[in-house]
Tab-separated table of C-alpha atoms and ligand atoms in Angstrom:
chain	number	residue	atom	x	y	z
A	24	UNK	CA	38.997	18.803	23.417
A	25	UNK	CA	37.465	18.541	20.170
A	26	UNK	CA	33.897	16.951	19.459
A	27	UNK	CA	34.094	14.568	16.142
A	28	UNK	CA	31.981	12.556	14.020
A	29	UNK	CA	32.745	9.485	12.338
A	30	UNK	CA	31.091	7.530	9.407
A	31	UNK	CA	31.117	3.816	9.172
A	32	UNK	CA	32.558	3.363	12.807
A	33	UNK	CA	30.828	0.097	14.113
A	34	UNK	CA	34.253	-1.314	13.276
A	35	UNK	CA	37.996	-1.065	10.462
A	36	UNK	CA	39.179	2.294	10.518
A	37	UNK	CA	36.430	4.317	11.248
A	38	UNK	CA	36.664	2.908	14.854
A	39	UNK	CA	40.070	2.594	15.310
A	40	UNK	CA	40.182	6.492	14.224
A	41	UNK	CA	37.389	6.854	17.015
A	42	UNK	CA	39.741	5.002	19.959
A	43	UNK	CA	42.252	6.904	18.913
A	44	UNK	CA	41.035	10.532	19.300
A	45	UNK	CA	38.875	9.027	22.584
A	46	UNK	CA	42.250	8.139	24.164
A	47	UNK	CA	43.624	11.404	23.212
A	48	UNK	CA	40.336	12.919	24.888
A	49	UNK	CA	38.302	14.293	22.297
A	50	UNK	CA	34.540	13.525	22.566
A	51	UNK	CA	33.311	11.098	19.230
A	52	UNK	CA	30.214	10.394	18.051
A	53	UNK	CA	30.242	6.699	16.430
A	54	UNK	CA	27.600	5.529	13.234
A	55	UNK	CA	26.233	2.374	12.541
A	56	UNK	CA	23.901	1.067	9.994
A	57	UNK	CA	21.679	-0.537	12.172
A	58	UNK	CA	20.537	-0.445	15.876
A	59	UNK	CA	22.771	-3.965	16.131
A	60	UNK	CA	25.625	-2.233	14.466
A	61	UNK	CA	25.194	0.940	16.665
A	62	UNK	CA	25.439	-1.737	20.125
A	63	UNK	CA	28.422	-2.882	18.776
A	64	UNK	CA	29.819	0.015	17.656
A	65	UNK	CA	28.950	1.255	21.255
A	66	UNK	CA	30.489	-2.019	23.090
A	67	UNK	CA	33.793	-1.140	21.034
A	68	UNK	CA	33.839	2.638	22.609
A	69	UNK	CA	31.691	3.137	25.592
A	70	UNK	CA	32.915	6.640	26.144
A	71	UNK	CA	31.457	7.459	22.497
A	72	UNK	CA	29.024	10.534	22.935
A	73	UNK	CA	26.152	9.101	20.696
A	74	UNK	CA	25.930	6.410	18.274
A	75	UNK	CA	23.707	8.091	15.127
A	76	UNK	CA	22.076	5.281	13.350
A	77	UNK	CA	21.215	5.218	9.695
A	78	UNK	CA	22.197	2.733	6.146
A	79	UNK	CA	24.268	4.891	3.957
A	80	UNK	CA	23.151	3.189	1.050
A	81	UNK	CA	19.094	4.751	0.971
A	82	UNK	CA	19.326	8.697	0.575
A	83	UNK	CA	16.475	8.681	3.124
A	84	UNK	CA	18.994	7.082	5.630
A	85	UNK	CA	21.312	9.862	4.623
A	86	UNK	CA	18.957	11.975	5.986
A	87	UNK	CA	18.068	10.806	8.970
A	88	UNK	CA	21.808	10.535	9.537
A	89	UNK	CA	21.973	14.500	8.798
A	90	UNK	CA	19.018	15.214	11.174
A	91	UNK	CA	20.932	12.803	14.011
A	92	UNK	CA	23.850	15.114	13.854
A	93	UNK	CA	22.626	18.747	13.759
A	94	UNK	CA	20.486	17.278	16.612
A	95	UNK	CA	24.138	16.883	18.813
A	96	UNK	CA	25.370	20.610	17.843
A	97	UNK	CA	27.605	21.534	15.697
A	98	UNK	CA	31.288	19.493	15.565
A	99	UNK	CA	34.144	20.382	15.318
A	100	UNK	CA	35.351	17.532	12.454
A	101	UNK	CA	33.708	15.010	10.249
A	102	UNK	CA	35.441	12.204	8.934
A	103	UNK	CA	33.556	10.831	5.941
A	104	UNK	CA	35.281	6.840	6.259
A	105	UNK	CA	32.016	4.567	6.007
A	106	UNK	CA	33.054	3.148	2.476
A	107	UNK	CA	32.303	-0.669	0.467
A	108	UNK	CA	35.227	-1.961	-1.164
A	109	UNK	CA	36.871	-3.228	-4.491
A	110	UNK	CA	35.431	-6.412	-4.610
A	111	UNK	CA	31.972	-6.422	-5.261
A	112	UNK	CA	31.360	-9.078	-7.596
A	113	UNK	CA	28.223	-7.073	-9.397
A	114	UNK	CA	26.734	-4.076	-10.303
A	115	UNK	CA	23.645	-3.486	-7.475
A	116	UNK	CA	21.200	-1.454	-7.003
A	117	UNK	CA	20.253	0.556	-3.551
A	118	UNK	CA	16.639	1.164	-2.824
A	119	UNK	CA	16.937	4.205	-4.670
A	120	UNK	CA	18.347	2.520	-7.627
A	121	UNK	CA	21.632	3.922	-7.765
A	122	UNK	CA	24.539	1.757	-7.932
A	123	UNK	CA	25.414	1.165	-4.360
A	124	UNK	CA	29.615	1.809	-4.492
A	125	UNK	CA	28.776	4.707	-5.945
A	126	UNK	CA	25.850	5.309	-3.487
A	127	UNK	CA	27.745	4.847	-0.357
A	128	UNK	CA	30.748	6.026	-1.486
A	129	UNK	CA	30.276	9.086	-3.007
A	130	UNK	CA	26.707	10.587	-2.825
A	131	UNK	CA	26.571	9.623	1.156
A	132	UNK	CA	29.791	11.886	2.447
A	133	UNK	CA	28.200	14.472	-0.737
A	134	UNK	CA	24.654	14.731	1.055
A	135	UNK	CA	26.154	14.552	4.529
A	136	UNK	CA	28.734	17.036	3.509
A	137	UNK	CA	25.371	19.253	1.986
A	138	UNK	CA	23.448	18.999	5.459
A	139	UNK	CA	25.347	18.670	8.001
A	140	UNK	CA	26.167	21.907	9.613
A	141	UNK	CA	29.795	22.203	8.225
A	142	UNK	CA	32.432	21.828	11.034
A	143	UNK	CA	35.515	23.198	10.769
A	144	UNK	CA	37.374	20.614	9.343
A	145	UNK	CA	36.636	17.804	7.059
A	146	UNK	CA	38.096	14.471	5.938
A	147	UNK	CA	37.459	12.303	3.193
A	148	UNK	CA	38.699	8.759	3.038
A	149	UNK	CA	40.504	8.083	-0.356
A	150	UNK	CA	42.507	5.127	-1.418
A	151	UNK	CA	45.688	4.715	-3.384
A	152	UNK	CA	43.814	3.308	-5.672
A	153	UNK	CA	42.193	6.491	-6.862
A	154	UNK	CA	45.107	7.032	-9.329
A	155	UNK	CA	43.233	4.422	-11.428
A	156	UNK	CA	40.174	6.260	-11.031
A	157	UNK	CA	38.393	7.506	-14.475
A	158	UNK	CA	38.106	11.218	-14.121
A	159	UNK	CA	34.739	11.569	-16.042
A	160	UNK	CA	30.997	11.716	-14.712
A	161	UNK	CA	29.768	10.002	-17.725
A	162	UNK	CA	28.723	6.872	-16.205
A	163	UNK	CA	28.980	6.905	-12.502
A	164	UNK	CA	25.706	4.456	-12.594
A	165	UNK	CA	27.797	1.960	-14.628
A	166	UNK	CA	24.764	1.671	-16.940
A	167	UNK	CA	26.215	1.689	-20.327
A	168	UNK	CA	29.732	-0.012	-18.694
A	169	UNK	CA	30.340	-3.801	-18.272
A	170	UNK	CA	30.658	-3.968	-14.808
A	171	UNK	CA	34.102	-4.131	-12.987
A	172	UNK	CA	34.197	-3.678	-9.029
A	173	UNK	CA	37.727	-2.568	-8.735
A	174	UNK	CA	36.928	0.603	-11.419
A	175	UNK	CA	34.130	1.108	-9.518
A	176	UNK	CA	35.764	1.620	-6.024
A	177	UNK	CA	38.549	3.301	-7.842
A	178	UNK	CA	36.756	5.710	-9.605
A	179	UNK	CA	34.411	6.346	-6.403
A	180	UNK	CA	37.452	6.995	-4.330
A	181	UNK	CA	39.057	9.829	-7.090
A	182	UNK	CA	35.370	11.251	-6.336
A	183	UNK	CA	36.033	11.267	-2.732
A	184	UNK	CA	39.435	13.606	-3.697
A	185	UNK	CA	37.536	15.530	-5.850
A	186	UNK	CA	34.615	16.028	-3.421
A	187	UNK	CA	37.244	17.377	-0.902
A	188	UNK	CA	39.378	19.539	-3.084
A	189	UNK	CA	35.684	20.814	-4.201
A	190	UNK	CA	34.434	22.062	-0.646
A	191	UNK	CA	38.172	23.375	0.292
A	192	UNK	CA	37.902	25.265	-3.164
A	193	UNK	CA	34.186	26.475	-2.485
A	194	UNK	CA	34.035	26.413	1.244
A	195	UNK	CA	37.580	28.534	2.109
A	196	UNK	CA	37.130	28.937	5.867
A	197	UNK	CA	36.603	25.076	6.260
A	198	UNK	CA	39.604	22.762	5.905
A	199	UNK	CA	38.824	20.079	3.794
A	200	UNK	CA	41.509	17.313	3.122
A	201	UNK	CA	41.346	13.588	1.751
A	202	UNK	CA	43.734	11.116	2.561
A	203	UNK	CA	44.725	7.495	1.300
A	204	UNK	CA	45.079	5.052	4.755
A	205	UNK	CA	47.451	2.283	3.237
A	206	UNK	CA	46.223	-1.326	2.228
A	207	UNK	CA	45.531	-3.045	5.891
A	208	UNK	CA	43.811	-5.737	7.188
A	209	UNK	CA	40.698	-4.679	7.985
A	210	UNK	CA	37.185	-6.674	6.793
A	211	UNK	CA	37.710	-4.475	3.320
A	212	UNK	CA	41.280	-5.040	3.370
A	213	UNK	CA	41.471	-8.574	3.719
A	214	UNK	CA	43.986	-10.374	5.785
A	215	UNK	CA	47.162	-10.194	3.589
A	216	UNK	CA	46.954	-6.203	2.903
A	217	UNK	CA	50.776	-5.103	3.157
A	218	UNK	CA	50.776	-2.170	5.100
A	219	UNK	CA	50.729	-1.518	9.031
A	220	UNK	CA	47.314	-1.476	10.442
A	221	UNK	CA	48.195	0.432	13.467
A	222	UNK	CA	49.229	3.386	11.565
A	223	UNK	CA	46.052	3.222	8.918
A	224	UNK	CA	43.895	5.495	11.421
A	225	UNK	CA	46.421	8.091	12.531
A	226	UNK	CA	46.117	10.537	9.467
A	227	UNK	CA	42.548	10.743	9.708
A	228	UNK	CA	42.693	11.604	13.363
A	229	UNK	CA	45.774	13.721	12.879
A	230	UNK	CA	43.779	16.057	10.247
A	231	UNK	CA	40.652	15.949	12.407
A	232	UNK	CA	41.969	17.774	15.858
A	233	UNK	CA	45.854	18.417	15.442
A	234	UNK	CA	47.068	21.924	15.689
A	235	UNK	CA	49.953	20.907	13.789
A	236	UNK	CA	50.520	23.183	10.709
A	237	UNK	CA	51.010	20.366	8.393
A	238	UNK	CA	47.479	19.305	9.884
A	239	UNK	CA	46.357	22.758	9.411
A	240	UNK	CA	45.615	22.953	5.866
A	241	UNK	CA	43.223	22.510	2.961
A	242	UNK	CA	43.135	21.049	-0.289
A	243	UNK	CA	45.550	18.455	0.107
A	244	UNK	CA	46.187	14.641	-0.238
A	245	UNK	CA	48.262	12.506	2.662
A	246	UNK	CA	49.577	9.356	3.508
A	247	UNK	CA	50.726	8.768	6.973
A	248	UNK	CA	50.880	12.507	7.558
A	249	UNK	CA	52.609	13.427	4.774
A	250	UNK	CA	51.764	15.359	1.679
A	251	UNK	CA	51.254	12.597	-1.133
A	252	UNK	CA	50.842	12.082	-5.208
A	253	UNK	CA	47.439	13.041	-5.921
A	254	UNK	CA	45.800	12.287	-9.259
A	255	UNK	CA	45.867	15.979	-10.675
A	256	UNK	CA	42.361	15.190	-12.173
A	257	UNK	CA	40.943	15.777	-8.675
A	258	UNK	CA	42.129	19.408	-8.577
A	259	UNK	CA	40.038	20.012	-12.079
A	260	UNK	CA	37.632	22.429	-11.161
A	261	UNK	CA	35.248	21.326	-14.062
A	262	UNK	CA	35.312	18.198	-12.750
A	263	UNK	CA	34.567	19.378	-9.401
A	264	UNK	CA	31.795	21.118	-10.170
A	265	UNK	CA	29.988	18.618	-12.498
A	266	UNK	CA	30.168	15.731	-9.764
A	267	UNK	CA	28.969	18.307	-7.614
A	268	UNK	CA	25.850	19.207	-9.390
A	269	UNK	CA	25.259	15.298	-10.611
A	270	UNK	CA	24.765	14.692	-6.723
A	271	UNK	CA	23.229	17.391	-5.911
A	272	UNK	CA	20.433	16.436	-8.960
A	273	UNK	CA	20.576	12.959	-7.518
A	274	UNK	CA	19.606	14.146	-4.260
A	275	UNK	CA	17.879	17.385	-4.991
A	276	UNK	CA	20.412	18.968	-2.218
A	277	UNK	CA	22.583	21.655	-3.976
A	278	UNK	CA	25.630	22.178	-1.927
A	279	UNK	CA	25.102	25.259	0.250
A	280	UNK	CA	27.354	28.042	0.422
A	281	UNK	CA	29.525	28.754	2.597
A	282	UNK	CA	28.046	29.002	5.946
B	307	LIG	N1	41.293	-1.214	4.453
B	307	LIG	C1	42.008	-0.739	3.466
B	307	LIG	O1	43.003	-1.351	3.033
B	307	LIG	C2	41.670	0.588	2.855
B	307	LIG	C3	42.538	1.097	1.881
B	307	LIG	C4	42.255	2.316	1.295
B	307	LIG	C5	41.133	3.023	1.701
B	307	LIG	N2	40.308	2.508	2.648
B	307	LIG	C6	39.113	3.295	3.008
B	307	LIG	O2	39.001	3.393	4.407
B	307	LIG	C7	37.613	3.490	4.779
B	307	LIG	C8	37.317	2.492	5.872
B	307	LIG	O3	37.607	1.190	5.366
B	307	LIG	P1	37.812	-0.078	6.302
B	307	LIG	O4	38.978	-0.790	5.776
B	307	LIG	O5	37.757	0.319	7.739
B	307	LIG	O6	36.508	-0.915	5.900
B	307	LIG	P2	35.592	-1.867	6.785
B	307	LIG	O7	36.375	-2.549	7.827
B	307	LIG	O8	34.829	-2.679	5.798
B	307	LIG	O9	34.616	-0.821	7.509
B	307	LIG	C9	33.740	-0.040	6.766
B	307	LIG	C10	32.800	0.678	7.686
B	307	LIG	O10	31.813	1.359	6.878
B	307	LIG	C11	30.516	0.904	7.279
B	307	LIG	N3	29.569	0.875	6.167
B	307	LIG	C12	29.704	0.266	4.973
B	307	LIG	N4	28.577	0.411	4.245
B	307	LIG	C13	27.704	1.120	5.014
B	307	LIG	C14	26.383	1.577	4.837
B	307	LIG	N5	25.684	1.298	3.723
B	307	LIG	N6	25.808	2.286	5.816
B	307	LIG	C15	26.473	2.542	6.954
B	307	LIG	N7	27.727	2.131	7.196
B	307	LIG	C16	28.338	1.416	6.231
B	307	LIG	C17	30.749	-0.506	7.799
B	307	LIG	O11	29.660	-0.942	8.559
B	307	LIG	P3	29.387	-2.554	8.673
B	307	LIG	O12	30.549	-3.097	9.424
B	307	LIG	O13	28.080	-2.656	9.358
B	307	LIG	O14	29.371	-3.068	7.265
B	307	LIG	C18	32.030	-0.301	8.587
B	307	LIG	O15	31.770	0.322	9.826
B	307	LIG	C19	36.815	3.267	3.491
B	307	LIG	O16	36.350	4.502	3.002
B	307	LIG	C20	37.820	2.657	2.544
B	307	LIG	O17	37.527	2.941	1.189
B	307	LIG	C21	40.540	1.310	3.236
């Protein structure tokens, strides 16, 4: 039995990864944004071992998500999934003024990833759509682009890769993998995505607990448990390390080392 924690789980994949490792009998801790979120979230999966409460989108929140956390022990896996999608029609701000894809989709599994006490595995939610990603941290703010929501949530999810590929590089005895969970119906997907739904939360729960050797491993990209193309940008270790110092100036969190 492992014990796992799961961003953005008050419903889409985030919960369906949850019921899934439940079933299996792993203990999960659920988040929500908000204490109606976290009943929800905690009507969906009863067995859950805590719901932690906190909005992604304010670096305070981030925090108090961190604190919620260490408070439970350590776990054994964290699955950064809490995510916004390619549609937003504008550029907005969150309460800290950052631009809120980036916010929640990048800096929020960064500063978790910074304070949580680091399990021994960890897995980042990418998208196929990172390929399209630009591979520079020249304007992550979109302040001097015009704004365009699909760049935005592609270039936030080649972040996600390259946060992972970062902390498997920096952090060796933690695995750290990303993973892309096909184009499915969920409330981000929308209700004509292609691909099968019931397999978009296996991966994630597969790299989480599963003795497996192919689960066993850091570094690496997958798509429905297999090794998969990965935009080589994300394995740039210059790269790496200036989105990890732009977040950890954002946030004025370094990442630790390894503990
Ligand atoms: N669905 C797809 O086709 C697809 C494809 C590729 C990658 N992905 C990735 O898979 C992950 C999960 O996506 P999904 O399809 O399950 O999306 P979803 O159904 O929209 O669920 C997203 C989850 O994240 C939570 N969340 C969003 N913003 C938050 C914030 N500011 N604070 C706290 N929680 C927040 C949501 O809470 P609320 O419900 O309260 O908003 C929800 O629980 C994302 O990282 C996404 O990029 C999805």
């Amino acid at each position: 039995m492992a014990r796992i924690f799961v961003t953005g789980s008050s419903e889409g994949l985030g919960l369906m990864a949850a019921q899934l490792l439940a079933r299996e009998g792993h203990q999960v801790t659920l988040h929500a944004r908000n204490d109606a979120r976290s009943s929800d979230a905690r009507r969906s999966l009863p067995p859950a071992e805590a719901v932690v409460v906190g909005d992604l989108s304010s670096i305070a929140e981030m925090r108090r998500v961190a604190e919620q956390v260490n408070a439970l022990d350590r776990f054994n896996a964290v699955i950064h999934n809490a995510g916004v999608g390619y549609r937003e029609p504008h550029r907005s701000e969150t309460v800290d003024g950052l631009e809120h894809v980036f916010a929640i989709n990048v800096l929020a599994p960064y500063l978790l990833t910074a304070l949580v006490t680091p399990p021994e595995r960890l897995v980042y939610l990418s998208s196929g759509m990172h390929t399209g990603g630009n591979a520079s941290v020249d304007d992550p703010q979109w302040t001097t682009r015009r704004w365009n929501g699909a760049q935005a949530y592609a270039d936030s999810k080649l972040f996600d890769v390259v946060l992972a590929f970062a902390i498997a590089r920096l952090w060796p005895r933690v695995l750290s993998n990303a993973l892309e969970p096909g184009w499915v119906s969920t409330k981000m997907g929308g209700p004509s995505a292609p691909d099968d739904l019931s397999l978009a939360p296996v991966t994630q729960a597969w790299l989480a607990v599963s003795h497996d050797p192919a689960a066993r491993v850091t570094g690496q990209y997958f798509y429905h448990q297999k090794l998969h193309h990965v935009d080589p940008a994300a394995r740039r270790t210059d790269l790496q390390d200036k989105l990890l110092s732009y977040c950890a100036r954002l946030t004025s969190t370094p990442l630790p080392n390894e503990r």
